[in-house]
mmCIF file of C-alpha atoms and ligand atoms in Angstrom:
data_model
loop_
_atom_site.group_PDB
_atom_site.id
_atom_site.type_symbol
_atom_site.label_atom_id
_atom_site.label_comp_id
_atom_site.label_asym_id
_atom_site.label_seq_id
_atom_site.Cartn_x
_atom_site.Cartn_y
_atom_site.Cartn_z
ATOM 1 C CA MET A 1 -34.498 -275.291 -182.245
ATOM 2 C CA LYS A 2 -34.801 -274.775 -178.513
ATOM 3 C CA THR A 3 -32.450 -276.705 -176.224
ATOM 4 C CA GLU A 4 -35.341 -278.740 -174.770
ATOM 5 C CA GLU A 5 -36.519 -279.736 -178.219
ATOM 6 C CA VAL A 6 -33.085 -280.996 -179.279
ATOM 7 C CA LYS A 7 -32.732 -282.859 -175.984
ATOM 8 C CA LYS A 8 -36.046 -284.636 -176.523
ATOM 9 C CA LEU A 9 -35.176 -285.697 -180.074
ATOM 10 C CA ASP A 10 -31.760 -286.929 -178.941
ATOM 11 C CA GLU A 11 -33.402 -288.951 -176.191
ATOM 12 C CA LYS A 12 -35.813 -290.541 -178.647
ATOM 13 C CA TYR A 13 -33.701 -291.056 -181.774
ATOM 14 C CA VAL A 14 -29.999 -291.196 -180.869
ATOM 15 C CA ILE A 15 -28.494 -294.278 -179.230
ATOM 16 C CA HIS A 16 -27.516 -293.355 -175.706
ATOM 17 C CA THR A 17 -23.742 -293.722 -175.733
ATOM 18 C CA TYR A 18 -23.025 -290.168 -174.535
ATOM 19 C CA LYS A 19 -23.632 -288.272 -171.370
ATOM 20 C CA ARG A 20 -24.133 -284.740 -172.632
ATOM 21 C CA ALA A 21 -24.052 -281.305 -171.052
ATOM 22 C CA PRO A 22 -27.382 -279.469 -171.481
ATOM 23 C CA LEU A 23 -26.042 -277.250 -174.250
ATOM 24 C CA VAL A 24 -26.763 -277.072 -177.957
ATOM 25 C CA LEU A 25 -23.808 -275.421 -179.645
ATOM 26 C CA VAL A 26 -24.619 -274.026 -183.042
ATOM 27 C CA LYS A 27 -21.815 -271.683 -184.075
ATOM 28 C CA GLY A 28 -18.094 -271.220 -183.531
ATOM 29 C CA LYS A 29 -15.405 -268.681 -184.349
ATOM 30 C CA GLY A 30 -11.858 -268.777 -183.016
ATOM 31 C CA THR A 31 -11.868 -269.631 -179.327
ATOM 32 C CA ARG A 32 -15.608 -268.898 -178.972
ATOM 33 C CA VAL A 33 -18.768 -270.942 -179.470
ATOM 34 C CA TRP A 34 -22.426 -269.935 -179.231
ATOM 35 C CA ASP A 35 -25.414 -271.956 -178.052
ATOM 36 C CA SER A 36 -28.858 -272.061 -179.608
ATOM 37 C CA GLU A 37 -29.955 -269.223 -177.333
ATOM 38 C CA GLY A 38 -27.174 -266.957 -178.541
ATOM 39 C CA LYS A 39 -25.009 -267.204 -175.408
ATOM 40 C CA GLU A 40 -21.243 -267.015 -175.985
ATOM 41 C CA TYR A 41 -18.737 -269.404 -174.406
ATOM 42 C CA LEU A 42 -14.954 -269.437 -174.219
ATOM 43 C CA ASP A 43 -14.023 -272.910 -175.434
ATOM 44 C CA PHE A 44 -11.188 -274.622 -173.506
ATOM 45 C CA VAL A 45 -12.301 -278.073 -174.658
ATOM 46 C CA ALA A 46 -11.895 -277.458 -178.403
ATOM 47 C CA GLY A 47 -13.788 -280.592 -179.355
ATOM 48 C CA ILE A 48 -11.419 -282.600 -177.135
ATOM 49 C CA ALA A 49 -8.270 -281.276 -178.789
ATOM 50 C CA VAL A 50 -9.780 -281.369 -182.282
ATOM 51 C CA ASN A 51 -10.245 -277.672 -183.052
ATOM 52 C CA GLY A 52 -6.551 -276.893 -182.777
ATOM 53 C CA LEU A 53 -6.910 -273.734 -184.860
ATOM 54 C CA GLY A 54 -10.085 -272.742 -183.091
ATOM 55 C CA HIS A 55 -13.452 -272.860 -184.790
ATOM 56 C CA CYS A 56 -13.924 -272.187 -188.504
ATOM 57 C CA HIS A 57 -10.416 -270.885 -189.181
ATOM 58 C CA PRO A 58 -10.707 -268.853 -192.418
ATOM 59 C CA LYS A 59 -7.777 -270.626 -194.118
ATOM 60 C CA VAL A 60 -9.267 -274.052 -193.437
ATOM 61 C CA VAL A 61 -12.753 -272.911 -194.452
ATOM 62 C CA LYS A 62 -11.310 -271.585 -197.710
ATOM 63 C CA ALA A 63 -9.424 -274.818 -198.449
ATOM 64 C CA ILE A 64 -12.597 -276.847 -197.893
ATOM 65 C CA GLN A 65 -14.729 -274.484 -199.986
ATOM 66 C CA GLU A 66 -12.277 -274.646 -202.879
ATOM 67 C CA GLN A 67 -11.998 -278.422 -202.791
ATOM 68 C CA VAL A 68 -15.662 -279.213 -202.198
ATOM 69 C CA VAL A 69 -16.714 -277.883 -205.604
ATOM 70 C CA GLN A 70 -13.768 -279.582 -207.333
ATOM 71 C CA LEU A 71 -13.817 -283.181 -206.044
ATOM 72 C CA MET A 72 -15.004 -284.487 -202.661
ATOM 73 C CA HIS A 73 -14.314 -288.143 -202.949
ATOM 74 C CA ILE A 74 -12.600 -290.454 -205.365
ATOM 75 C CA SER A 75 -11.537 -293.984 -204.563
ATOM 76 C CA ASN A 76 -8.033 -295.004 -203.594
ATOM 77 C CA LEU A 77 -8.223 -297.076 -206.785
ATOM 78 C CA TYR A 78 -6.816 -293.866 -208.318
ATOM 79 C CA TYR A 79 -4.028 -291.432 -207.491
ATOM 80 C CA ILE A 80 -5.145 -288.466 -205.376
ATOM 81 C CA GLU A 81 -3.289 -285.156 -205.649
ATOM 82 C CA PRO A 82 -4.271 -283.614 -202.273
ATOM 83 C CA GLN A 83 -3.306 -286.920 -200.583
ATOM 84 C CA VAL A 84 0.262 -286.993 -201.969
ATOM 85 C CA LYS A 85 0.718 -283.295 -201.128
ATOM 86 C CA LEU A 86 -0.345 -283.916 -197.540
ATOM 87 C CA ALA A 87 1.825 -287.031 -197.204
ATOM 88 C CA LYS A 88 4.827 -285.033 -198.461
ATOM 89 C CA LEU A 89 4.151 -282.197 -196.005
ATOM 90 C CA LEU A 90 3.893 -284.669 -193.103
ATOM 91 C CA ALA A 91 7.135 -286.402 -194.137
ATOM 92 C CA GLU A 92 8.948 -283.058 -194.383
ATOM 93 C CA ASN A 93 7.869 -282.110 -190.882
ATOM 94 C CA SER A 94 8.218 -285.383 -188.971
ATOM 95 C CA PHE A 95 10.455 -288.389 -188.404
ATOM 96 C CA GLY A 96 8.328 -290.376 -190.854
ATOM 97 C CA ASP A 97 8.683 -291.137 -194.548
ATOM 98 C CA LYS A 98 5.265 -292.455 -195.548
ATOM 99 C CA SER A 99 1.650 -292.054 -194.423
ATOM 100 C CA PHE A 100 -1.492 -294.171 -194.458
ATOM 101 C CA PHE A 101 -4.711 -292.171 -194.214
ATOM 102 C CA CYS A 102 -7.952 -293.141 -192.501
ATOM 103 C CA ASN A 103 -10.825 -291.311 -190.820
ATOM 104 C CA SER A 104 -10.352 -291.455 -187.063
ATOM 105 C CA GLY A 105 -7.928 -292.069 -184.247
ATOM 106 C CA ALA A 106 -8.989 -295.634 -183.572
ATOM 107 C CA GLU A 107 -8.471 -296.495 -187.231
ATOM 108 C CA ALA A 108 -4.986 -295.001 -187.157
ATOM 109 C CA VAL A 109 -4.118 -297.153 -184.136
ATOM 110 C CA GLU A 110 -5.677 -300.206 -185.843
ATOM 111 C CA ALA A 111 -3.396 -299.563 -188.814
ATOM 112 C CA ALA A 112 -0.400 -299.388 -186.457
ATOM 113 C CA ILE A 113 -1.405 -302.677 -184.810
ATOM 114 C CA LYS A 114 -1.818 -304.387 -188.180
ATOM 115 C CA LEU A 115 1.499 -303.053 -189.510
ATOM 116 C CA SER A 116 3.212 -304.309 -186.335
ATOM 117 C CA ARG A 117 1.770 -307.769 -186.827
ATOM 118 C CA LYS A 118 3.101 -307.764 -190.389
ATOM 119 C CA TYR A 119 6.478 -306.751 -189.012
ATOM 120 C CA GLY A 120 6.300 -309.728 -186.631
ATOM 121 C CA LYS A 121 5.763 -312.126 -189.558
ATOM 122 C CA GLY A 122 3.296 -314.299 -187.673
ATOM 123 C CA GLU A 123 5.898 -315.180 -185.055
ATOM 124 C CA ARG A 124 5.726 -312.031 -182.964
ATOM 125 C CA TYR A 125 2.482 -310.163 -182.410
ATOM 126 C CA GLU A 126 2.302 -309.021 -178.806
ATOM 127 C CA ILE A 127 2.146 -305.279 -178.121
ATOM 128 C CA ILE A 128 3.042 -303.860 -174.722
ATOM 129 C CA CYS A 129 0.676 -301.029 -173.748
ATOM 130 C CA MET A 130 0.318 -298.769 -170.722
ATOM 131 C CA GLU A 131 -1.986 -298.438 -167.762
ATOM 132 C CA GLY A 132 -4.017 -295.235 -168.072
ATOM 133 C CA SER A 133 -3.691 -295.203 -171.849
ATOM 134 C CA PHE A 134 -6.438 -294.568 -174.366
ATOM 135 C CA HIS A 135 -6.229 -295.784 -177.946
ATOM 136 C CA GLY A 136 -9.825 -295.895 -179.195
ATOM 137 C CA ARG A 137 -13.090 -297.829 -179.073
ATOM 138 C CA THR A 138 -12.701 -300.591 -181.652
ATOM 139 C CA LEU A 139 -12.210 -304.051 -180.194
ATOM 140 C CA ALA A 140 -8.432 -304.110 -180.732
ATOM 141 C CA THR A 141 -7.828 -300.522 -179.669
ATOM 142 C CA LEU A 142 -9.891 -300.841 -176.498
ATOM 143 C CA THR A 143 -7.933 -303.972 -175.670
ATOM 144 C CA ALA A 144 -4.790 -301.858 -176.012
ATOM 145 C CA THR A 145 -6.390 -299.255 -173.750
ATOM 146 C CA GLY A 146 -5.193 -299.657 -170.170
ATOM 147 C CA GLN A 147 -8.413 -298.577 -168.459
ATOM 148 C CA GLU A 148 -10.948 -301.157 -167.331
ATOM 149 C CA LYS A 149 -14.025 -298.944 -167.776
ATOM 150 C CA TYR A 150 -13.709 -298.976 -171.563
ATOM 151 C CA ARG A 151 -13.458 -302.779 -171.780
ATOM 152 C CA LYS A 152 -16.189 -303.833 -169.394
ATOM 153 C CA GLY A 153 -18.801 -306.033 -171.074
ATOM 154 C CA TYR A 154 -16.866 -306.584 -174.303
ATOM 155 C CA ALA A 155 -15.115 -309.878 -173.583
ATOM 156 C CA PRO A 156 -13.671 -311.811 -175.294
ATOM 157 C CA LEU A 157 -11.178 -309.084 -176.150
ATOM 158 C CA ALA A 158 -8.543 -309.202 -178.886
ATOM 159 C CA PRO A 159 -5.530 -311.299 -177.925
ATOM 160 C CA GLY A 160 -1.960 -310.013 -178.107
ATOM 161 C CA PHE A 161 -1.831 -307.057 -175.732
ATOM 162 C CA LYS A 162 -0.010 -306.746 -172.416
ATOM 163 C CA ILE A 163 -0.669 -303.799 -170.113
ATOM 164 C CA VAL A 164 2.118 -302.516 -167.841
ATOM 165 C CA PRO A 165 2.396 -299.465 -165.532
ATOM 166 C CA PHE A 166 3.181 -296.171 -167.315
ATOM 167 C CA ASN A 167 6.527 -294.482 -166.599
ATOM 168 C CA ASP A 168 8.003 -297.739 -165.238
ATOM 169 C CA LEU A 169 10.848 -298.852 -167.490
ATOM 170 C CA GLU A 170 11.622 -301.979 -165.451
ATOM 171 C CA LYS A 171 8.054 -303.279 -165.792
ATOM 172 C CA ALA A 172 8.112 -302.731 -169.564
ATOM 173 C CA LYS A 173 11.392 -304.622 -169.769
ATOM 174 C CA GLU A 174 10.036 -307.548 -167.746
ATOM 175 C CA ALA A 175 6.980 -307.801 -170.013
ATOM 176 C CA ILE A 176 9.024 -308.457 -173.159
ATOM 177 C CA SER A 177 8.778 -312.046 -174.424
ATOM 178 C CA SER A 178 9.755 -313.881 -177.607
ATOM 179 C CA ARG A 179 6.286 -312.919 -178.903
ATOM 180 C CA THR A 180 6.651 -309.170 -178.355
ATOM 181 C CA VAL A 181 6.739 -307.032 -181.488
ATOM 182 C CA ALA A 182 6.038 -303.472 -180.299
ATOM 183 C CA ILE A 183 5.605 -301.035 -177.435
ATOM 184 C CA MET A 184 2.829 -298.476 -177.778
ATOM 185 C CA LEU A 185 2.269 -295.374 -175.666
ATOM 186 C CA GLU A 186 1.121 -291.766 -175.621
ATOM 187 C CA PRO A 187 3.978 -289.356 -174.762
ATOM 188 C CA VAL A 188 1.328 -287.414 -172.852
ATOM 189 C CA GLN A 189 -1.666 -289.524 -171.844
ATOM 190 C CA GLY A 190 -4.864 -287.605 -172.536
ATOM 191 C CA GLU A 191 -7.957 -289.516 -171.436
ATOM 192 C CA GLY A 192 -5.902 -291.117 -168.650
ATOM 193 C CA GLY A 193 -5.607 -287.751 -166.876
ATOM 194 C CA ILE A 194 -2.765 -285.807 -168.564
ATOM 195 C CA ASN A 195 0.161 -287.982 -167.521
ATOM 196 C CA VAL A 196 3.461 -286.904 -169.056
ATOM 197 C CA ALA A 197 6.074 -289.526 -169.960
ATOM 198 C CA LYS A 198 9.288 -288.862 -168.047
ATOM 199 C CA ASP A 199 12.300 -287.894 -170.121
ATOM 200 C CA ASP A 200 14.462 -290.860 -169.086
ATOM 201 C CA TYR A 201 11.538 -293.208 -169.445
ATOM 202 C CA LEU A 202 10.817 -292.506 -173.098
ATOM 203 C CA LYS A 203 14.522 -292.537 -173.929
ATOM 204 C CA GLY A 204 14.761 -295.875 -172.088
ATOM 205 C CA ILE A 205 11.784 -297.292 -173.975
ATOM 206 C CA ARG A 206 13.447 -296.296 -177.261
ATOM 207 C CA LYS A 207 16.635 -298.137 -176.241
ATOM 208 C CA LEU A 208 14.618 -301.158 -175.132
ATOM 209 C CA CYS A 209 12.931 -301.265 -178.544
ATOM 210 C CA ASP A 210 16.260 -301.012 -180.380
ATOM 211 C CA LYS A 211 17.817 -303.766 -178.295
ATOM 212 C CA ASN A 212 14.911 -306.200 -178.782
ATOM 213 C CA ASP A 213 13.950 -305.302 -182.375
ATOM 214 C CA LEU A 214 10.593 -303.901 -181.232
ATOM 215 C CA LEU A 215 8.666 -301.141 -182.971
ATOM 216 C CA LEU A 216 8.015 -298.027 -180.934
ATOM 217 C CA ILE A 217 4.489 -296.807 -181.666
ATOM 218 C CA LEU A 218 3.687 -293.339 -180.370
ATOM 219 C CA ASP A 219 0.013 -292.451 -180.225
ATOM 220 C CA GLU A 220 0.053 -288.666 -180.704
ATOM 221 C CA ILE A 221 -3.618 -288.441 -181.579
ATOM 222 C CA GLN A 222 -4.238 -286.043 -178.682
ATOM 223 C CA CYS A 223 -0.759 -284.682 -177.889
ATOM 224 C CA GLY A 224 0.426 -284.126 -181.476
ATOM 225 C CA MET A 225 -0.053 -281.233 -183.918
ATOM 226 C CA GLY A 226 1.613 -278.524 -181.864
ATOM 227 C CA ARG A 227 -0.447 -278.939 -178.727
ATOM 228 C CA THR A 228 2.467 -279.590 -176.359
ATOM 229 C CA GLY A 229 4.651 -276.802 -177.743
ATOM 230 C CA LYS A 230 6.374 -278.949 -180.384
ATOM 231 C CA LEU A 231 4.732 -280.102 -183.606
ATOM 232 C CA PHE A 232 4.996 -283.654 -182.237
ATOM 233 C CA SER A 233 5.565 -284.555 -178.601
ATOM 234 C CA TYR A 234 8.430 -286.973 -179.266
ATOM 235 C CA GLU A 235 10.524 -283.909 -180.200
ATOM 236 C CA HIS A 236 10.661 -283.028 -176.476
ATOM 237 C CA TYR A 237 12.543 -286.259 -175.817
ATOM 238 C CA GLY A 238 15.199 -286.299 -178.528
ATOM 239 C CA ILE A 239 13.989 -289.661 -179.820
ATOM 240 C CA GLU A 240 11.967 -290.831 -182.807
ATOM 241 C CA PRO A 241 9.307 -293.514 -183.003
ATOM 242 C CA ASP A 242 8.984 -296.134 -185.750
ATOM 243 C CA ILE A 243 5.270 -295.490 -186.121
ATOM 244 C CA MET A 244 3.126 -292.531 -185.059
ATOM 245 C CA THR A 245 -0.638 -292.181 -185.082
ATOM 246 C CA LEU A 246 -2.439 -288.857 -185.589
ATOM 247 C CA ALA A 247 -6.078 -287.746 -185.704
ATOM 248 C CA LYS A 248 -8.076 -285.248 -183.572
ATOM 249 C CA SER A 249 -6.655 -281.808 -184.510
ATOM 250 C CA LEU A 250 -4.937 -283.159 -187.642
ATOM 251 C CA GLY A 251 -7.887 -282.001 -189.757
ATOM 252 C CA GLY A 252 -8.766 -279.092 -187.464
ATOM 253 C CA GLY A 253 -12.328 -280.424 -187.204
ATOM 254 C CA PHE A 254 -12.506 -282.305 -190.466
ATOM 255 C CA PRO A 255 -12.410 -286.060 -189.738
ATOM 256 C CA ILE A 256 -9.082 -287.635 -190.692
ATOM 257 C CA GLY A 257 -6.645 -290.082 -189.138
ATOM 258 C CA CYS A 258 -3.143 -290.972 -190.156
ATOM 259 C CA MET A 259 -0.445 -293.518 -189.444
ATOM 260 C CA ILE A 260 3.067 -292.351 -190.260
ATOM 261 C CA ALA A 261 6.048 -294.701 -190.442
ATOM 262 C CA LYS A 262 9.639 -294.819 -191.550
ATOM 263 C CA ASP A 263 10.245 -296.413 -194.969
ATOM 264 C CA LYS A 264 11.723 -299.574 -193.483
ATOM 265 C CA THR A 265 8.629 -300.206 -191.341
ATOM 266 C CA ALA A 266 6.112 -299.028 -193.950
ATOM 267 C CA SER A 267 7.500 -301.531 -196.454
ATOM 268 C CA TYR A 268 5.885 -304.370 -194.482
ATOM 269 C CA PHE A 269 2.551 -303.342 -196.032
ATOM 270 C CA SER A 270 1.932 -304.304 -199.662
ATOM 271 C CA PRO A 271 -1.012 -303.414 -201.920
ATOM 272 C CA GLY A 272 -4.134 -305.112 -200.587
ATOM 273 C CA ASP A 273 -2.849 -305.478 -197.019
ATOM 274 C CA HIS A 274 -4.822 -302.557 -195.637
ATOM 275 C CA ALA A 275 -7.303 -300.001 -196.957
ATOM 276 C CA SER A 276 -9.974 -297.445 -196.187
ATOM 277 C CA THR A 277 -12.788 -296.328 -198.487
ATOM 278 C CA PHE A 278 -12.838 -292.724 -197.298
ATOM 279 C CA GLY A 279 -9.235 -292.572 -196.083
ATOM 280 C CA GLY A 280 -7.186 -289.798 -197.638
ATOM 281 C CA ASN A 281 -10.025 -288.387 -199.714
ATOM 282 C CA PRO A 282 -9.421 -285.044 -201.470
ATOM 283 C CA LEU A 283 -11.612 -283.014 -199.118
ATOM 284 C CA ALA A 284 -10.070 -284.285 -195.868
ATOM 285 C CA CYS A 285 -6.542 -283.965 -197.245
ATOM 286 C CA SER A 286 -7.065 -280.410 -198.533
ATOM 287 C CA ALA A 287 -8.442 -279.327 -195.163
ATOM 288 C CA THR A 288 -5.563 -280.994 -193.319
ATOM 289 C CA TYR A 289 -2.925 -279.490 -195.603
ATOM 290 C CA ALA A 290 -4.318 -276.054 -194.758
ATOM 291 C CA VAL A 291 -4.308 -276.894 -191.033
ATOM 292 C CA ILE A 292 -0.631 -277.873 -190.975
ATOM 293 C CA LYS A 293 0.443 -274.920 -193.133
ATOM 294 C CA THR A 294 -1.443 -272.552 -190.823
ATOM 295 C CA ILE A 295 0.070 -274.058 -187.664
ATOM 296 C CA LEU A 296 3.544 -273.525 -189.126
ATOM 297 C CA GLU A 297 2.983 -270.117 -190.755
ATOM 298 C CA GLU A 298 1.148 -268.491 -187.866
ATOM 299 C CA LYS A 299 3.683 -269.705 -185.285
ATOM 300 C CA LEU A 300 1.005 -271.501 -183.303
ATOM 301 C CA ILE A 301 3.440 -274.037 -181.874
ATOM 302 C CA GLU A 302 5.360 -271.185 -180.253
ATOM 303 C CA ASN A 303 2.080 -269.739 -178.991
ATOM 304 C CA ALA A 304 1.099 -273.114 -177.504
ATOM 305 C CA ALA A 305 4.449 -273.287 -175.683
ATOM 306 C CA GLN A 306 4.309 -269.698 -174.373
ATOM 307 C CA VAL A 307 0.669 -269.459 -173.385
ATOM 308 C CA GLY A 308 0.824 -273.052 -172.118
ATOM 309 C CA ASN A 309 3.714 -272.261 -169.749
ATOM 310 C CA TYR A 310 1.894 -269.177 -168.546
ATOM 311 C CA PHE A 311 -1.300 -271.178 -167.973
ATOM 312 C CA ILE A 312 0.517 -273.889 -166.005
ATOM 313 C CA GLU A 313 2.231 -271.228 -163.857
ATOM 314 C CA LYS A 314 -1.100 -269.593 -163.069
ATOM 315 C CA LEU A 315 -2.728 -272.924 -162.229
ATOM 316 C CA LYS A 316 0.180 -273.695 -159.908
ATOM 317 C CA GLU A 317 -0.471 -270.397 -158.130
ATOM 318 C CA LEU A 318 -4.036 -271.571 -157.555
ATOM 319 C CA LYS A 319 -2.659 -274.823 -156.187
ATOM 320 C CA LYS A 320 -0.763 -272.874 -153.531
ATOM 321 C CA LYS A 321 -4.018 -271.229 -152.509
ATOM 322 C CA TYR A 322 -6.289 -274.267 -152.356
ATOM 323 C CA SER A 323 -5.164 -277.395 -150.563
ATOM 324 C CA PHE A 324 -7.738 -279.562 -152.367
ATOM 325 C CA ILE A 325 -5.749 -279.123 -155.592
ATOM 326 C CA LYS A 326 -3.462 -282.137 -155.579
ATOM 327 C CA ASN A 327 -1.484 -281.618 -158.727
ATOM 328 C CA VAL A 328 -1.056 -279.474 -161.847
ATOM 329 C CA ARG A 329 0.674 -281.135 -164.778
ATOM 330 C CA GLY A 330 1.015 -281.032 -168.529
ATOM 331 C CA LYS A 331 2.986 -279.744 -171.485
ATOM 332 C CA GLY A 332 2.067 -276.729 -173.601
ATOM 333 C CA LEU A 333 -1.693 -276.495 -173.961
ATOM 334 C CA MET A 334 -2.400 -280.018 -172.720
ATOM 335 C CA ILE A 335 -2.975 -279.458 -169.035
ATOM 336 C CA GLY A 336 -4.544 -281.317 -166.132
ATOM 337 C CA MET A 337 -5.424 -280.184 -162.621
ATOM 338 C CA GLU A 338 -6.041 -283.040 -160.225
ATOM 339 C CA LEU A 339 -8.517 -282.394 -157.413
ATOM 340 C CA GLU A 340 -9.263 -284.284 -154.228
ATOM 341 C CA PHE A 341 -12.919 -284.514 -155.264
ATOM 342 C CA GLU A 342 -14.860 -285.152 -158.468
ATOM 343 C CA GLY A 343 -14.538 -282.327 -160.986
ATOM 344 C CA LYS A 344 -17.906 -282.439 -162.739
ATOM 345 C CA ASP A 345 -19.375 -279.827 -160.406
ATOM 346 C CA ILE A 346 -16.549 -277.410 -161.317
ATOM 347 C CA VAL A 347 -17.149 -278.091 -165.019
ATOM 348 C CA THR A 348 -20.840 -277.186 -164.599
ATOM 349 C CA LYS A 349 -20.002 -274.035 -162.641
ATOM 350 C CA CYS A 350 -17.523 -272.925 -165.327
ATOM 351 C CA GLN A 351 -20.228 -273.476 -167.915
ATOM 352 C CA GLU A 352 -22.561 -271.205 -165.950
ATOM 353 C CA LYS A 353 -19.778 -268.594 -166.177
ATOM 354 C CA LYS A 354 -19.606 -269.188 -169.962
ATOM 355 C CA ILE A 355 -16.385 -271.177 -170.011
ATOM 356 C CA LEU A 356 -16.171 -274.713 -171.366
ATOM 357 C CA ILE A 357 -13.681 -277.054 -169.701
ATOM 358 C CA ASN A 358 -13.664 -280.811 -169.330
ATOM 359 C CA CYS A 359 -12.937 -283.377 -166.670
ATOM 360 C CA THR A 360 -11.343 -286.787 -167.169
ATOM 361 C CA VAL A 361 -10.783 -289.802 -164.888
ATOM 362 C CA ASP A 362 -13.358 -288.148 -162.555
ATOM 363 C CA LYS A 363 -10.959 -285.895 -160.655
ATOM 364 C CA VAL A 364 -8.745 -284.264 -163.279
ATOM 365 C CA LEU A 365 -9.891 -280.981 -164.813
ATOM 366 C CA ARG A 366 -8.571 -280.973 -168.341
ATOM 367 C CA PHE A 367 -7.706 -277.851 -170.346
ATOM 368 C CA LEU A 368 -7.248 -278.211 -174.115
ATOM 369 C CA PRO A 369 -7.790 -274.741 -175.593
ATOM 370 C CA PRO A 370 -7.184 -274.031 -179.288
ATOM 371 C CA LEU A 371 -3.539 -273.222 -180.097
ATOM 372 C CA ILE A 372 -4.558 -269.634 -180.946
ATOM 373 C CA VAL A 373 -5.552 -268.924 -177.317
ATOM 374 C CA THR A 374 -4.282 -265.711 -175.663
ATOM 375 C CA LYS A 375 -2.968 -264.930 -172.167
ATOM 376 C CA ASP A 376 -6.028 -262.728 -171.576
ATOM 377 C CA GLU A 377 -8.279 -265.697 -172.212
ATOM 378 C CA VAL A 378 -6.206 -267.796 -169.822
ATOM 379 C CA ASP A 379 -6.536 -265.016 -167.218
ATOM 380 C CA ARG A 380 -10.303 -265.145 -167.559
ATOM 381 C CA VAL A 381 -10.313 -268.888 -166.896
ATOM 382 C CA ILE A 382 -7.973 -268.492 -163.902
ATOM 383 C CA THR A 383 -10.098 -265.716 -162.369
ATOM 384 C CA THR A 384 -13.253 -267.782 -162.824
ATOM 385 C CA LEU A 385 -11.689 -270.914 -161.321
ATOM 386 C CA ASP A 386 -10.424 -268.834 -158.396
ATOM 387 C CA LYS A 387 -13.959 -267.578 -157.696
ATOM 388 C CA ILE A 388 -15.447 -271.079 -157.959
ATOM 389 C CA PHE A 389 -12.739 -272.580 -155.732
ATOM 390 C CA LYS A 390 -13.248 -269.828 -153.141
ATOM 391 C CA SER A 391 -16.872 -270.911 -152.715
ATOM 392 C CA LYS A 392 -15.668 -274.525 -152.258
ATOM 393 C CA LYS A 393 -13.379 -273.698 -149.349
HETATM 394 C C1 PLP B 1 -9.155 -289.739 -178.973
HETATM 395 C C2 PLP B 1 -8.015 -290.683 -178.997
HETATM 396 C C3 PLP B 1 -8.044 -291.874 -179.751
HETATM 397 C C4 PLP B 1 -9.271 -292.310 -180.523
HETATM 398 O O1 PLP B 1 -9.621 -291.451 -181.539
HETATM 399 P P1 PLP B 1 -11.075 -291.573 -182.230
HETATM 400 O O2 PLP B 1 -11.007 -290.583 -183.344
HETATM 401 O O3 PLP B 1 -12.099 -291.248 -181.206
HETATM 402 O O4 PLP B 1 -11.206 -292.973 -182.715
HETATM 403 C C5 PLP B 1 -6.920 -292.676 -179.758
HETATM 404 N N1 PLP B 1 -5.810 -292.335 -179.064
HETATM 405 C C6 PLP B 1 -5.739 -291.201 -178.343
HETATM 406 C C7 PLP B 1 -4.479 -290.856 -177.623
HETATM 407 C C8 PLP B 1 -6.845 -290.351 -178.255
HETATM 408 O O5 PLP B 1 -6.785 -289.249 -177.508
#
């Protein structure tokens, strides 16, 4: 179909919750995608940090193909082999002991909220969350989200959430009451504009949780799975959470979400307390198992760290050249460049030059390339940005 045709059908038949770029992408391979007119793009959005292995990674494709003819779905009424294999692999490679599987990020955060309330035994239920955070679009998760634009028009919101400034230990401490049961945050805020938790801050939050018997919930839905140069971002800080949520690149493009917890915390859920029809189905779990194995075997975490550092360095060089660049920040391949003006024009210009990037909180250009990205590909993005910025001067 022609781009115009797809646009028209979308306009007529799809509920208008998205503002879309005028592109119909029909094929992907590695770091590249192609539109319906056959034009090739270098993809530094990666489905908003979903296509961690790039598009259609052969090992993931193979795992899906093998499973799809065997068994796609079977209820959680029965034991599921690919699910236990995946849970074991996650436990072996993280702080956690046990996993609960669902289908999206918001559901993973919902599970974490519900488990926390169980932990609070009806007496404690309040969760302290951060300004600039993003935890999903369900009613509870958007209440936990510290950005007004996502909540507007949805009152009354879910009770039991307190929002405090990010990277401010004192404010978190002051917010604790006899009703508080958990603190939830993203080690690197994604939608909020790539804000990295300070080292002392996260260590301090961990201590605060220990002292007050609070659960530390880390939402690693965007910053997990090798993106920041460690398999999970908490590893940068020398601390461990009590609960972690994963989704986005967990399934490398196949929808899956997961909440991981230590045994002690997980034991607050009993059969019947929580469930998901599709959660942990054989197909999703087989795909995800292949994703994690590939990340580990192909040394993609190391690549994310190396190419990420190189990318940040190069962006900082651009910052020296152009005074309208206010800040460059990030970890590994989760990078933001804050401008003095709105970034959507730059995003469009990059697209014209066949490079896909994204912009969040209006003024922050966000770079989330697949973990397989090369320095040459980074160079191409830098050169293109340099040219675009030159014409802005
Ligand atoms: C994207 C995201 C979510 C929500 O995930 P969905 O799959 O869209 O529900 C939650 N938390 C963080 C940190 C995210 O980046």
